[in-house]
mmCIF file of C-alpha atoms and ligand atoms in Angstrom:
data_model
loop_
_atom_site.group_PDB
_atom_site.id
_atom_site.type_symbol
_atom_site.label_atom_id
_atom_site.label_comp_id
_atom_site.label_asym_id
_atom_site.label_seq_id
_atom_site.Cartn_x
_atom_site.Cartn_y
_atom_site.Cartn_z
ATOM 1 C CA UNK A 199 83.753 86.789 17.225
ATOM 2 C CA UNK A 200 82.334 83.613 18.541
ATOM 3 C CA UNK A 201 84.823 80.195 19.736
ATOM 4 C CA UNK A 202 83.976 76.794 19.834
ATOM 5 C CA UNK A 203 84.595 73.929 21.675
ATOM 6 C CA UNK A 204 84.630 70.410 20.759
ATOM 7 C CA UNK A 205 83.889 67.698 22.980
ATOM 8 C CA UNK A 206 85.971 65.116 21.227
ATOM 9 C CA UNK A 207 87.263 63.300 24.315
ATOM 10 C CA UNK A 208 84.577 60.264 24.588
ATOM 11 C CA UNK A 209 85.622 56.195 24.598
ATOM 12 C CA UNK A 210 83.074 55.803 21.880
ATOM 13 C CA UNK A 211 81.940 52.343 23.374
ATOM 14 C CA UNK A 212 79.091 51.403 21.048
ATOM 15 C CA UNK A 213 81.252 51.959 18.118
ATOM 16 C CA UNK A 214 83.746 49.070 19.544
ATOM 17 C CA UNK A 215 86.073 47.762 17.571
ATOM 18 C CA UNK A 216 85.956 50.261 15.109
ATOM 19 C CA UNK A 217 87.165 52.946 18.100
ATOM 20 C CA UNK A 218 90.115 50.140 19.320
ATOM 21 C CA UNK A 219 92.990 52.568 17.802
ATOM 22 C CA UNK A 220 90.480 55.229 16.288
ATOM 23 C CA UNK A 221 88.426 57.767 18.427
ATOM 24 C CA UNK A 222 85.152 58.110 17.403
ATOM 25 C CA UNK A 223 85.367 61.703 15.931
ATOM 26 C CA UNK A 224 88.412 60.799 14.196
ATOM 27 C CA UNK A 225 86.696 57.811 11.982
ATOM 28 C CA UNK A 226 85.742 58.868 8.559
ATOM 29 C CA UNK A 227 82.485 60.097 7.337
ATOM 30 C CA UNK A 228 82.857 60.399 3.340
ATOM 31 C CA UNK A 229 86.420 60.428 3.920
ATOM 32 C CA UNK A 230 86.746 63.025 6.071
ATOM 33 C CA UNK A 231 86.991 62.998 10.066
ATOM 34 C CA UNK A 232 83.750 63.558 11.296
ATOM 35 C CA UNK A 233 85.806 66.785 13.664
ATOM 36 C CA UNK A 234 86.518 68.250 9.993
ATOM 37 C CA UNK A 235 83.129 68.340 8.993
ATOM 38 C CA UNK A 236 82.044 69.858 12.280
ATOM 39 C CA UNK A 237 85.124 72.204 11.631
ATOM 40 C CA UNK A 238 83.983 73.135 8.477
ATOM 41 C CA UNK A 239 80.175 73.647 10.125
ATOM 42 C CA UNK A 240 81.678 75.956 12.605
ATOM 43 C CA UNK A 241 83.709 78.137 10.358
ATOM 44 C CA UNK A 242 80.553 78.803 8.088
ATOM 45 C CA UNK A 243 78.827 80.119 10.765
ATOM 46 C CA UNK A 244 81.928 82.427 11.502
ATOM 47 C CA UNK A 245 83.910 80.354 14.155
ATOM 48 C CA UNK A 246 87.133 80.345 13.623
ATOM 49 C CA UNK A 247 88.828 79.361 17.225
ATOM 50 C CA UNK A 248 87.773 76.042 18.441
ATOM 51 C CA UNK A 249 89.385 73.752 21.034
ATOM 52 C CA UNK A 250 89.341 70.349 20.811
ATOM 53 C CA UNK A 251 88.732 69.056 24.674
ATOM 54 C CA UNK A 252 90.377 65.564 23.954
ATOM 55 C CA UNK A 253 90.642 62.631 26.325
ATOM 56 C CA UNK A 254 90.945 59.177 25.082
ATOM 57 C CA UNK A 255 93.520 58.571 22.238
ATOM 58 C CA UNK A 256 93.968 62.420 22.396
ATOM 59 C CA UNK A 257 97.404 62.006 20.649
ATOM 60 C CA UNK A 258 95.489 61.598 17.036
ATOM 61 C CA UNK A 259 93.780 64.819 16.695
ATOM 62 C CA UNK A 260 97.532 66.421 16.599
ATOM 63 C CA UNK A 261 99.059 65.079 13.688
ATOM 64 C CA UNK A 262 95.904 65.572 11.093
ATOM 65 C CA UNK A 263 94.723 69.048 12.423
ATOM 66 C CA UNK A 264 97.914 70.934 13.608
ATOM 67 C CA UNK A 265 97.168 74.365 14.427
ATOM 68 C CA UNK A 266 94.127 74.446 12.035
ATOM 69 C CA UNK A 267 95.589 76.851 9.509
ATOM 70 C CA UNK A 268 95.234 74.812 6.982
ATOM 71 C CA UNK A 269 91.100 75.248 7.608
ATOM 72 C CA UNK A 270 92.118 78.713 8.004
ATOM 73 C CA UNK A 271 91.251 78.412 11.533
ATOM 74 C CA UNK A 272 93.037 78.675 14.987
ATOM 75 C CA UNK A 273 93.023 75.195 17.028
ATOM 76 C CA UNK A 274 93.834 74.285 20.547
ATOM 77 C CA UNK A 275 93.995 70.999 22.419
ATOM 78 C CA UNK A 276 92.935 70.815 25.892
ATOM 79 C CA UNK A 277 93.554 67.305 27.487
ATOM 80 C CA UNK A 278 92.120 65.420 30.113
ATOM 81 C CA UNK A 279 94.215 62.764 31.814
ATOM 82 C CA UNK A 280 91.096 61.247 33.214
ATOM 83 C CA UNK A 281 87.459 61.983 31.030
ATOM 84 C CA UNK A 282 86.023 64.944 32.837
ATOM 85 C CA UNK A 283 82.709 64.271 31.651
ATOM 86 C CA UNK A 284 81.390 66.828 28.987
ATOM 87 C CA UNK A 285 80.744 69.770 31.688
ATOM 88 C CA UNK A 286 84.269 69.144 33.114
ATOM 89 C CA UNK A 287 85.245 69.139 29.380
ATOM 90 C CA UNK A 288 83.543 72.314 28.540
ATOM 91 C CA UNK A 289 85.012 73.540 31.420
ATOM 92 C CA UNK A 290 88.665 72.638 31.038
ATOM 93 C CA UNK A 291 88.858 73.288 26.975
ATOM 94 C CA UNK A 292 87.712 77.022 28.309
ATOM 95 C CA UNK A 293 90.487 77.784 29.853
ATOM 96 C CA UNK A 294 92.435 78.311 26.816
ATOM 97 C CA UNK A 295 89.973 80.831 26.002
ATOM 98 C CA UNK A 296 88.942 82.510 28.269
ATOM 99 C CA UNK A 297 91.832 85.439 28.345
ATOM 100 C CA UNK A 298 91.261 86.010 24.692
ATOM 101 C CA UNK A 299 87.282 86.593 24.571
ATOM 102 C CA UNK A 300 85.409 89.446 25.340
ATOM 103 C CA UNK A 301 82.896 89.411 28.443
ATOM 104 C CA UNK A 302 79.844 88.543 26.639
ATOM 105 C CA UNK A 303 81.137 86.746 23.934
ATOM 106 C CA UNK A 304 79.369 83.307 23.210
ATOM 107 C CA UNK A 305 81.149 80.563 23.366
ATOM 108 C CA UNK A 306 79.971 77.239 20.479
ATOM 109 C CA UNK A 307 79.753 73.670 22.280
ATOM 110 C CA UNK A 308 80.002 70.679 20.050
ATOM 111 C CA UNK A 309 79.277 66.950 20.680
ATOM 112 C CA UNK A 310 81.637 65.438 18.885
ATOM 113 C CA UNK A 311 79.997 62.954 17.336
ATOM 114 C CA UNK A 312 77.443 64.623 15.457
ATOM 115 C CA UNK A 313 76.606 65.802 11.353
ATOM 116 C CA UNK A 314 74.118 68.400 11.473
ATOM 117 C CA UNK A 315 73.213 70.653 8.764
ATOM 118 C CA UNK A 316 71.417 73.042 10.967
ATOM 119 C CA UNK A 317 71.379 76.763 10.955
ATOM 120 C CA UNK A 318 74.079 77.515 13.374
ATOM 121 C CA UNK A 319 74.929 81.338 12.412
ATOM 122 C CA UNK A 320 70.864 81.604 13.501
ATOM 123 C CA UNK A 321 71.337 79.771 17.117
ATOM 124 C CA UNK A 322 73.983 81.710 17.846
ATOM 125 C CA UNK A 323 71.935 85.230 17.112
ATOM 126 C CA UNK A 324 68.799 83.755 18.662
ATOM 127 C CA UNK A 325 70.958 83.278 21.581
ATOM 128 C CA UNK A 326 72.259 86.778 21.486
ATOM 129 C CA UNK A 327 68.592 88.302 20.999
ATOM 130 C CA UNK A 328 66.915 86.380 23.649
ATOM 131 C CA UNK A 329 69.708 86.927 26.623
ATOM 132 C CA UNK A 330 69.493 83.336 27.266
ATOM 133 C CA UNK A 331 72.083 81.635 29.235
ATOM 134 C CA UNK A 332 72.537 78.534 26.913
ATOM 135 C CA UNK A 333 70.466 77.999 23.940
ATOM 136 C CA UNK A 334 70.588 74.774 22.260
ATOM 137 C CA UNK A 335 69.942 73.350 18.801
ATOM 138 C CA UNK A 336 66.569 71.164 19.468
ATOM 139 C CA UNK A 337 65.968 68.088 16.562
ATOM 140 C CA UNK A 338 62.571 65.927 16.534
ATOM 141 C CA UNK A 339 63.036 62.083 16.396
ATOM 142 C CA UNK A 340 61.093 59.392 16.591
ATOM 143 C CA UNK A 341 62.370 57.675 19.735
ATOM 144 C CA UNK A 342 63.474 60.254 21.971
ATOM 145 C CA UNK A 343 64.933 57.707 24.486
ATOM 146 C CA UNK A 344 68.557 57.245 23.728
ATOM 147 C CA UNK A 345 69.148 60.880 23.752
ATOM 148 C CA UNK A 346 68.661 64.121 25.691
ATOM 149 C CA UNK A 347 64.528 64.472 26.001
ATOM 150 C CA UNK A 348 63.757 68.720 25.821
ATOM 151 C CA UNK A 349 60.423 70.118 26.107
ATOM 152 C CA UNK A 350 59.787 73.570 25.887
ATOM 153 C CA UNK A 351 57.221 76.028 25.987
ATOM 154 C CA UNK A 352 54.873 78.451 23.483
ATOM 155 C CA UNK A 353 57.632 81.000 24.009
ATOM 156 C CA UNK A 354 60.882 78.844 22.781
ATOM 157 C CA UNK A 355 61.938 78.787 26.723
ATOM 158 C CA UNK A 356 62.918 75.295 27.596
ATOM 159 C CA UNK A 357 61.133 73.546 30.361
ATOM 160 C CA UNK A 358 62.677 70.574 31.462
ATOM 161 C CA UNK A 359 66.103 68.269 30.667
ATOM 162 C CA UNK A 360 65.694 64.742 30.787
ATOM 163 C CA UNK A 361 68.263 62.620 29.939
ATOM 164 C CA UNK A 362 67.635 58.927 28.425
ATOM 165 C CA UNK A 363 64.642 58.549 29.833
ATOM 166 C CA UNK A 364 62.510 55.254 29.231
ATOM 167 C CA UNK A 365 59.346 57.139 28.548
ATOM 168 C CA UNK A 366 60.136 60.088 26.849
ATOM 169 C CA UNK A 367 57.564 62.865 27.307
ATOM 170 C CA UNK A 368 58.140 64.971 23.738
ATOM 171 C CA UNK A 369 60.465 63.749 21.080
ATOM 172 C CA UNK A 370 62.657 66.672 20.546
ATOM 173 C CA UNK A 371 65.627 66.323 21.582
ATOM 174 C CA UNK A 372 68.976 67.550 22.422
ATOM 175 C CA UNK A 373 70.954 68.007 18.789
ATOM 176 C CA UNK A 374 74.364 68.371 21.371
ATOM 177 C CA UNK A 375 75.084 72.108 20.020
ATOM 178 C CA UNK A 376 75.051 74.673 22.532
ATOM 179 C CA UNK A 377 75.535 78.582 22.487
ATOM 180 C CA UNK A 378 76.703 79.040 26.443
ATOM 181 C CA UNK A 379 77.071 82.874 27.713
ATOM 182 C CA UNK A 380 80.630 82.813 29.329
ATOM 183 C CA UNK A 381 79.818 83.046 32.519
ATOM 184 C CA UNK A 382 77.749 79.624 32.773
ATOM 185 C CA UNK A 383 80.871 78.144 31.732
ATOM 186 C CA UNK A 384 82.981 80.340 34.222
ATOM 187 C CA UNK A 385 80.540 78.601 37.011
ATOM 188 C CA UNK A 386 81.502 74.871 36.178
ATOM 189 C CA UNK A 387 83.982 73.868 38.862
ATOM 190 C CA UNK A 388 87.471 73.711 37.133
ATOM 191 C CA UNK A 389 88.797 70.046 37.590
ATOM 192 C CA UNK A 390 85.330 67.742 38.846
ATOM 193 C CA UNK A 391 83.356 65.575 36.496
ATOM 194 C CA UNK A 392 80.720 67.140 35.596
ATOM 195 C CA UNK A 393 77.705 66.235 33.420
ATOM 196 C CA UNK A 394 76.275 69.172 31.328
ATOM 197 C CA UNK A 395 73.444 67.028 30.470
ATOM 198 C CA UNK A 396 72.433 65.766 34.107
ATOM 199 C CA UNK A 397 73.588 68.259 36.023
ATOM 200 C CA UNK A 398 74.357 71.970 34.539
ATOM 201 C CA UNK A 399 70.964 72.201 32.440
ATOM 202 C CA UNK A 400 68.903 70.714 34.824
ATOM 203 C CA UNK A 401 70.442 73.073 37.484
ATOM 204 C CA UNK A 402 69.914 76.259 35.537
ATOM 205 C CA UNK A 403 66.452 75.227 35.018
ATOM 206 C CA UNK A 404 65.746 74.751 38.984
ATOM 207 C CA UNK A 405 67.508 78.154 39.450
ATOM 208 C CA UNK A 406 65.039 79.461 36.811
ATOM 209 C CA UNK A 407 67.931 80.974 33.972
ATOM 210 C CA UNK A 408 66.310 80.782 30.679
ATOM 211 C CA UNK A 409 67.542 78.391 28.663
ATOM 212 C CA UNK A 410 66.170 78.659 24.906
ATOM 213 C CA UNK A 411 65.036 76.066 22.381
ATOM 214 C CA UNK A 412 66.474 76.423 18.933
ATOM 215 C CA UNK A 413 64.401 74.073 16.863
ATOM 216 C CA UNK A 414 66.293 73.303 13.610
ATOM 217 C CA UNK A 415 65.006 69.769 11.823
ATOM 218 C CA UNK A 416 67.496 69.967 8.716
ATOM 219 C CA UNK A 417 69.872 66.958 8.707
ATOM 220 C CA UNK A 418 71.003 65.477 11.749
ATOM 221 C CA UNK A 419 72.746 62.222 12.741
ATOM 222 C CA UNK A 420 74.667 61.047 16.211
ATOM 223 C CA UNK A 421 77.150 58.885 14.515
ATOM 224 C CA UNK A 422 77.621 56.879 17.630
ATOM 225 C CA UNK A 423 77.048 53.453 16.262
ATOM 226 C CA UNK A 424 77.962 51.479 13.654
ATOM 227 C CA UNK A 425 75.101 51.730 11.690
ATOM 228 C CA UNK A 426 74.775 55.680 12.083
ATOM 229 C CA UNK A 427 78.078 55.882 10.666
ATOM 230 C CA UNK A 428 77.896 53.991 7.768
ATOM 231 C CA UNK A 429 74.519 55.671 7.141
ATOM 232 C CA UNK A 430 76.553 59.231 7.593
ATOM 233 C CA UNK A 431 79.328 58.262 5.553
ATOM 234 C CA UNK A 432 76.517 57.466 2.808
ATOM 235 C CA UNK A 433 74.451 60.394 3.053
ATOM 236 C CA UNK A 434 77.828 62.626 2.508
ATOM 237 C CA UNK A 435 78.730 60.475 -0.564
ATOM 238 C CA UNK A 436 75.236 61.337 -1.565
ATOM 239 C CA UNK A 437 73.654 60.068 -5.294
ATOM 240 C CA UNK A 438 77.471 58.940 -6.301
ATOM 241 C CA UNK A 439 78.049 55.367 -6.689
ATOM 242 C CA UNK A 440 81.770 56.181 -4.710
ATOM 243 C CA UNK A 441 83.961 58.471 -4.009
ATOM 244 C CA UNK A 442 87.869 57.248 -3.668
ATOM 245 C CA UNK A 443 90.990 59.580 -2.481
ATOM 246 C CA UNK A 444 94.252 59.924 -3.790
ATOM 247 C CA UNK A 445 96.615 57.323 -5.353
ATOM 248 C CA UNK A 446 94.091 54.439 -4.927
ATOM 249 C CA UNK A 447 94.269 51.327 -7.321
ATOM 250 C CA UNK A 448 90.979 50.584 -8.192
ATOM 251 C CA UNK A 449 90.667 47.368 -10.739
ATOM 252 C CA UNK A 450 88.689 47.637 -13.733
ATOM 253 C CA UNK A 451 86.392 44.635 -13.375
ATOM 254 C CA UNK A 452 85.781 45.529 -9.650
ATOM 255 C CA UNK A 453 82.120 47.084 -8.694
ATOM 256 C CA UNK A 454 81.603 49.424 -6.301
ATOM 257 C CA UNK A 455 78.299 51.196 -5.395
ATOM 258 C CA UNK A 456 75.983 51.830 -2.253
ATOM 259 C CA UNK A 457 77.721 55.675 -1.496
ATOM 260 C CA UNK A 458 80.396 53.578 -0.657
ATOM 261 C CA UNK A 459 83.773 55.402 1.216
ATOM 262 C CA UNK A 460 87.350 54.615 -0.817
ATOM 263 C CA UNK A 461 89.904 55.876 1.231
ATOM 264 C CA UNK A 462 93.954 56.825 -0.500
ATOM 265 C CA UNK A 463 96.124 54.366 -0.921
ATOM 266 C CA UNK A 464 93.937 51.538 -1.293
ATOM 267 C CA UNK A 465 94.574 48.356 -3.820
ATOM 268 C CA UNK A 466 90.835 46.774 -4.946
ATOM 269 C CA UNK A 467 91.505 43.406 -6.894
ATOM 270 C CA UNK A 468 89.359 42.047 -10.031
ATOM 271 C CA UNK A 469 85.754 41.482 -9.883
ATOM 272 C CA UNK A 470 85.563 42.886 -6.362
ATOM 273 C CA UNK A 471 82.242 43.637 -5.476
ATOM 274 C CA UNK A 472 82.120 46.873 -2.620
ATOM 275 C CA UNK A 473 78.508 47.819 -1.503
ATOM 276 C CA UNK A 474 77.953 51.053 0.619
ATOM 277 C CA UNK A 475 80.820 50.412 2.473
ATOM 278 C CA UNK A 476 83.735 52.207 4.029
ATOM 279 C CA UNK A 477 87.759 51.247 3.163
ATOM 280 C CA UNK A 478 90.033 53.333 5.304
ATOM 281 C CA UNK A 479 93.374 53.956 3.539
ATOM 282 C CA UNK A 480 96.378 51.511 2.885
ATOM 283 C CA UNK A 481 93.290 48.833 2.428
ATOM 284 C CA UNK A 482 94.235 45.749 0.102
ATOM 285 C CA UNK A 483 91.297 43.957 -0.892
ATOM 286 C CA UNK A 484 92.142 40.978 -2.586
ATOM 287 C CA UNK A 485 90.237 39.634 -6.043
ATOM 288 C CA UNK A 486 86.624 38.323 -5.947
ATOM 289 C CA UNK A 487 85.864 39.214 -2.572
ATOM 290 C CA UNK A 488 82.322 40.369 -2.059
ATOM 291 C CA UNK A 489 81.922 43.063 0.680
ATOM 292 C CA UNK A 490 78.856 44.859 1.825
ATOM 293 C CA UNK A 491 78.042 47.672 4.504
ATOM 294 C CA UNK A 492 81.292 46.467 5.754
ATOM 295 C CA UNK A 493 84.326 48.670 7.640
ATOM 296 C CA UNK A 494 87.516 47.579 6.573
ATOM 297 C CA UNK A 495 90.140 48.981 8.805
ATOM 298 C CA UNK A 496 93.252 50.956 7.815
ATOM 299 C CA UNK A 497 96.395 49.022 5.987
ATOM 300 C CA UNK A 498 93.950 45.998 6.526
ATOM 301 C CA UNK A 499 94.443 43.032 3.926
ATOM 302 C CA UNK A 500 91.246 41.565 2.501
ATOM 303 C CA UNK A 501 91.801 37.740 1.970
ATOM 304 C CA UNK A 502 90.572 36.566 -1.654
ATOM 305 C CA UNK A 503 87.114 35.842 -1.859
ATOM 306 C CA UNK A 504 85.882 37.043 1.299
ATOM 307 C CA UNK A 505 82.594 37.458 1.513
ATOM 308 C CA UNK A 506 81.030 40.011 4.420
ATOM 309 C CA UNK A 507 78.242 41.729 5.107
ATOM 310 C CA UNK A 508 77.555 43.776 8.273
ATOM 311 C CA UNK A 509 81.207 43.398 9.649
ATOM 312 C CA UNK A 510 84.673 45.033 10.538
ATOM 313 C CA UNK A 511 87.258 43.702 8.669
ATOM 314 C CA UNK A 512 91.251 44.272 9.915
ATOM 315 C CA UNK A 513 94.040 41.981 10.140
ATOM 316 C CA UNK A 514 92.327 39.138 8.489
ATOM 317 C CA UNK A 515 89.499 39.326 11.188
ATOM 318 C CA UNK A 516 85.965 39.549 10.326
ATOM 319 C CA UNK A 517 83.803 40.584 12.953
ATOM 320 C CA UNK A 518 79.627 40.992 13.050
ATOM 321 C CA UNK A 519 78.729 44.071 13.732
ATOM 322 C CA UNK A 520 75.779 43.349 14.312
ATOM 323 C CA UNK A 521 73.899 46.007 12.107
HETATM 324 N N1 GDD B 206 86.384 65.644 26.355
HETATM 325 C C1 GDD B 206 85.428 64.833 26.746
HETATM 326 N N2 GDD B 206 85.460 64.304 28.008
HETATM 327 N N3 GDD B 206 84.432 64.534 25.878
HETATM 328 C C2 GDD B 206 83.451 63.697 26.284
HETATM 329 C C3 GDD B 206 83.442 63.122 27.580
HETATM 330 C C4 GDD B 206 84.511 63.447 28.482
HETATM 331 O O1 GDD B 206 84.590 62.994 29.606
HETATM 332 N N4 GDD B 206 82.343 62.336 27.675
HETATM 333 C C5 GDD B 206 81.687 62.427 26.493
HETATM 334 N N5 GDD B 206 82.366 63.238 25.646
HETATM 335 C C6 GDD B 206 81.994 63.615 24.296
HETATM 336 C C7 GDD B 206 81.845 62.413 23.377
HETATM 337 O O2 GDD B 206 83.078 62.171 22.704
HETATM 338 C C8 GDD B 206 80.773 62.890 22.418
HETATM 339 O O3 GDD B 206 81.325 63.627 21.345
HETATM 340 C C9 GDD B 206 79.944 63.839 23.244
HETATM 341 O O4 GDD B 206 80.725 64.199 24.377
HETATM 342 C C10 GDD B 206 78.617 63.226 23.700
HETATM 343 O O5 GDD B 206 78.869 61.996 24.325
HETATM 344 P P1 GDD B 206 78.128 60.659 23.844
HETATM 345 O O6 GDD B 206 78.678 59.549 24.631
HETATM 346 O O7 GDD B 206 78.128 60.552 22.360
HETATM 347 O O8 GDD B 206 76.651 60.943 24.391
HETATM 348 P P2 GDD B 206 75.266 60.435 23.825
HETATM 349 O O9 GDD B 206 75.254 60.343 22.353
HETATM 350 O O10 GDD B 206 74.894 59.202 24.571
HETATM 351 O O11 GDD B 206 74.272 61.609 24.308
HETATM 352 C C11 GDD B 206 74.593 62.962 24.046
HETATM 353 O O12 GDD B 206 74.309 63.311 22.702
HETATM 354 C C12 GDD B 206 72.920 63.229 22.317
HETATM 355 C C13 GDD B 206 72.802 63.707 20.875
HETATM 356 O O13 GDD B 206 73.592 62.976 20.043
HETATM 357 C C14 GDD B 206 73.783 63.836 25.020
HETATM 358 O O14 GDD B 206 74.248 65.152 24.889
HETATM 359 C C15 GDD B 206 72.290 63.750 24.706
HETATM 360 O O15 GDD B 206 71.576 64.662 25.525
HETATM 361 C C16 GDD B 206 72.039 64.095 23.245
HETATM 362 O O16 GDD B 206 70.659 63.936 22.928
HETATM 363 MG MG1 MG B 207 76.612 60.492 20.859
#
């Protein structure tokens, strides 16, 4: 058996306002939290305990997830009153587990804010058969510098960790999925802020513990801005036009194309025109309004006629988003 943790506890600043009352892992991604699709990544793979290590606007997970049985899985919250950073995190959510897993028993790490389609049922055995102490999922981009920079060598043995750096030296970089052996959790200090990504790798690497690349280029997005997310809640729509939940209203001279995102409960007046968009549910959009790669925000009201492109739309605000 193999657990997982979810580092779900993030302000999610570059997605401001759409994070305001929403945490980032929470907003939906073809209708579904982006945490359920990770969820559903990590059960396929054979992971079927997973803490969420929540932070800010913990209180949300709660309500939709409950004790995961509905996914058929078994969840836990861990909570930090102040962000631990995600080593502090990892550490924290870990104590919920770490009674009920056996010595060498891997344990799954999770940024929260990413889609991958990777092969994760193959990291974790690569991790097994190479007695690595971490292994982590590897993606090629091309510009490495907003993210986690990893070179590695002929072997698969990862030679470096550079975070954000302004020159990256290789674009592959960190997917943010890790298989950690136990006891490299164990060895976080319970309770400190701690950065896996400036301080834990880096360290192992100076202390010479292998750390092992898992290259995997299927499909990957960080859904950390606005534009990633619309672009993720489009690519999970895929070649439909739109997909719409329950009890939605839809009117029969609206339009609505672009992969866009209907949510359940939502009214859409005549001759509305929605373009790869996302309406969260209880959304009223009022007749002949023209909306494009817009985010309309839950229970908001659309005025009539609006016309937006690029912007977050709740309680009669519009606001650029600056796409
Ligand atoms: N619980 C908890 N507590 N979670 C946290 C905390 C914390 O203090 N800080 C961050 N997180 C969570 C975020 O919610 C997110 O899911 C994840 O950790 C990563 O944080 P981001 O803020 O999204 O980091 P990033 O996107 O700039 O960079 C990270 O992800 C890249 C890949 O998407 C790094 O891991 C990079 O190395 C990596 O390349
Ligand atoms: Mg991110």
């Amino acid at each position: 058996m193999t657990v997982g943790i979810l580092l779900v506890g993030g302000f999610g600043t570059r997605l401001s306002p759409l994070t305001s009352k929403t945490p980032k892992p929470m907003l939906p991604v073809a209708n579904l939290p982006v945490t359920e699709h990770q969820l559903l990544v990590a059960k396929a793979a054979g992971i079927t305990k997973v803490v969420l290590a929540t932070a800010y606007l913990a209180e949300t997970f709660t309500p939709y997830f409950g004790d995961g049985s509905k996914w058929g899985m078994e969840l836990k919250y861990a909570l930090e009153t102040e962000p631990l950073g995600t080593g502090g995190a990892i550490r924290n959510a870990a104590e919920l587990i770490f009674d009920e897993i056996a010595e060498n028993e891997p344990i799954v790490v999770f940024n929260g804010d990413v889609l991958s389609r990777h092969n994760l049922a193959a990291q974790i055995k690569l991790h097994q058969s190479s007695s690595a102490c971490v292994t982590l999922h590897l993606v090629s981009v091309e510009d490495a510098r907003p993210y986690g920079c990893v070179p590695f060598d002929e072997t698969g043995r990862v030679t470096d960790f550079l975070e954000k750096m302004d020159n990256p030296i290789t674009n592959t970089i960190n997917a943010g999925c890790y298989v950690f052996s136990p006891q490299v959790v164990q060895e976080i200090e319970l309770g400190k802020v701690v950065s896996v990504e400036r301080e834990v790798f880096p360290e192992l690497l100076k202390a010479r513990k292998v750390v092992q690349a898992f290259v995997d280029n299927s499909y990957w997005l960080d859904m950390g801005t606005p534009k990633a997310l619309l672009k993720g809640s489009q690519d999970y729509v895929g070649s439909r036009d739109f997909i719409v939940g329950e009890n939605s209203n839809i009117s029969e001279s609206a339009k609505i194309s672009g992969a866009s995102a209907i949510g359940n409960n939502v009214t859409i007046g005549a001759n509305v025109e929605i373009i790869s968009s996302i309406v969260r549910d209880g959304a009223i959009i009022s007749e002949g309004s023209k909306l494009e790669s817009v985010f309309v925000e839950s229970n908001a009201t659309v005025a009539r006629q609006t016309h937006a492109k690029g912007a977050y739309l709740a309680g009669g605000e519009i606001i650029d988003l600056k796409l």
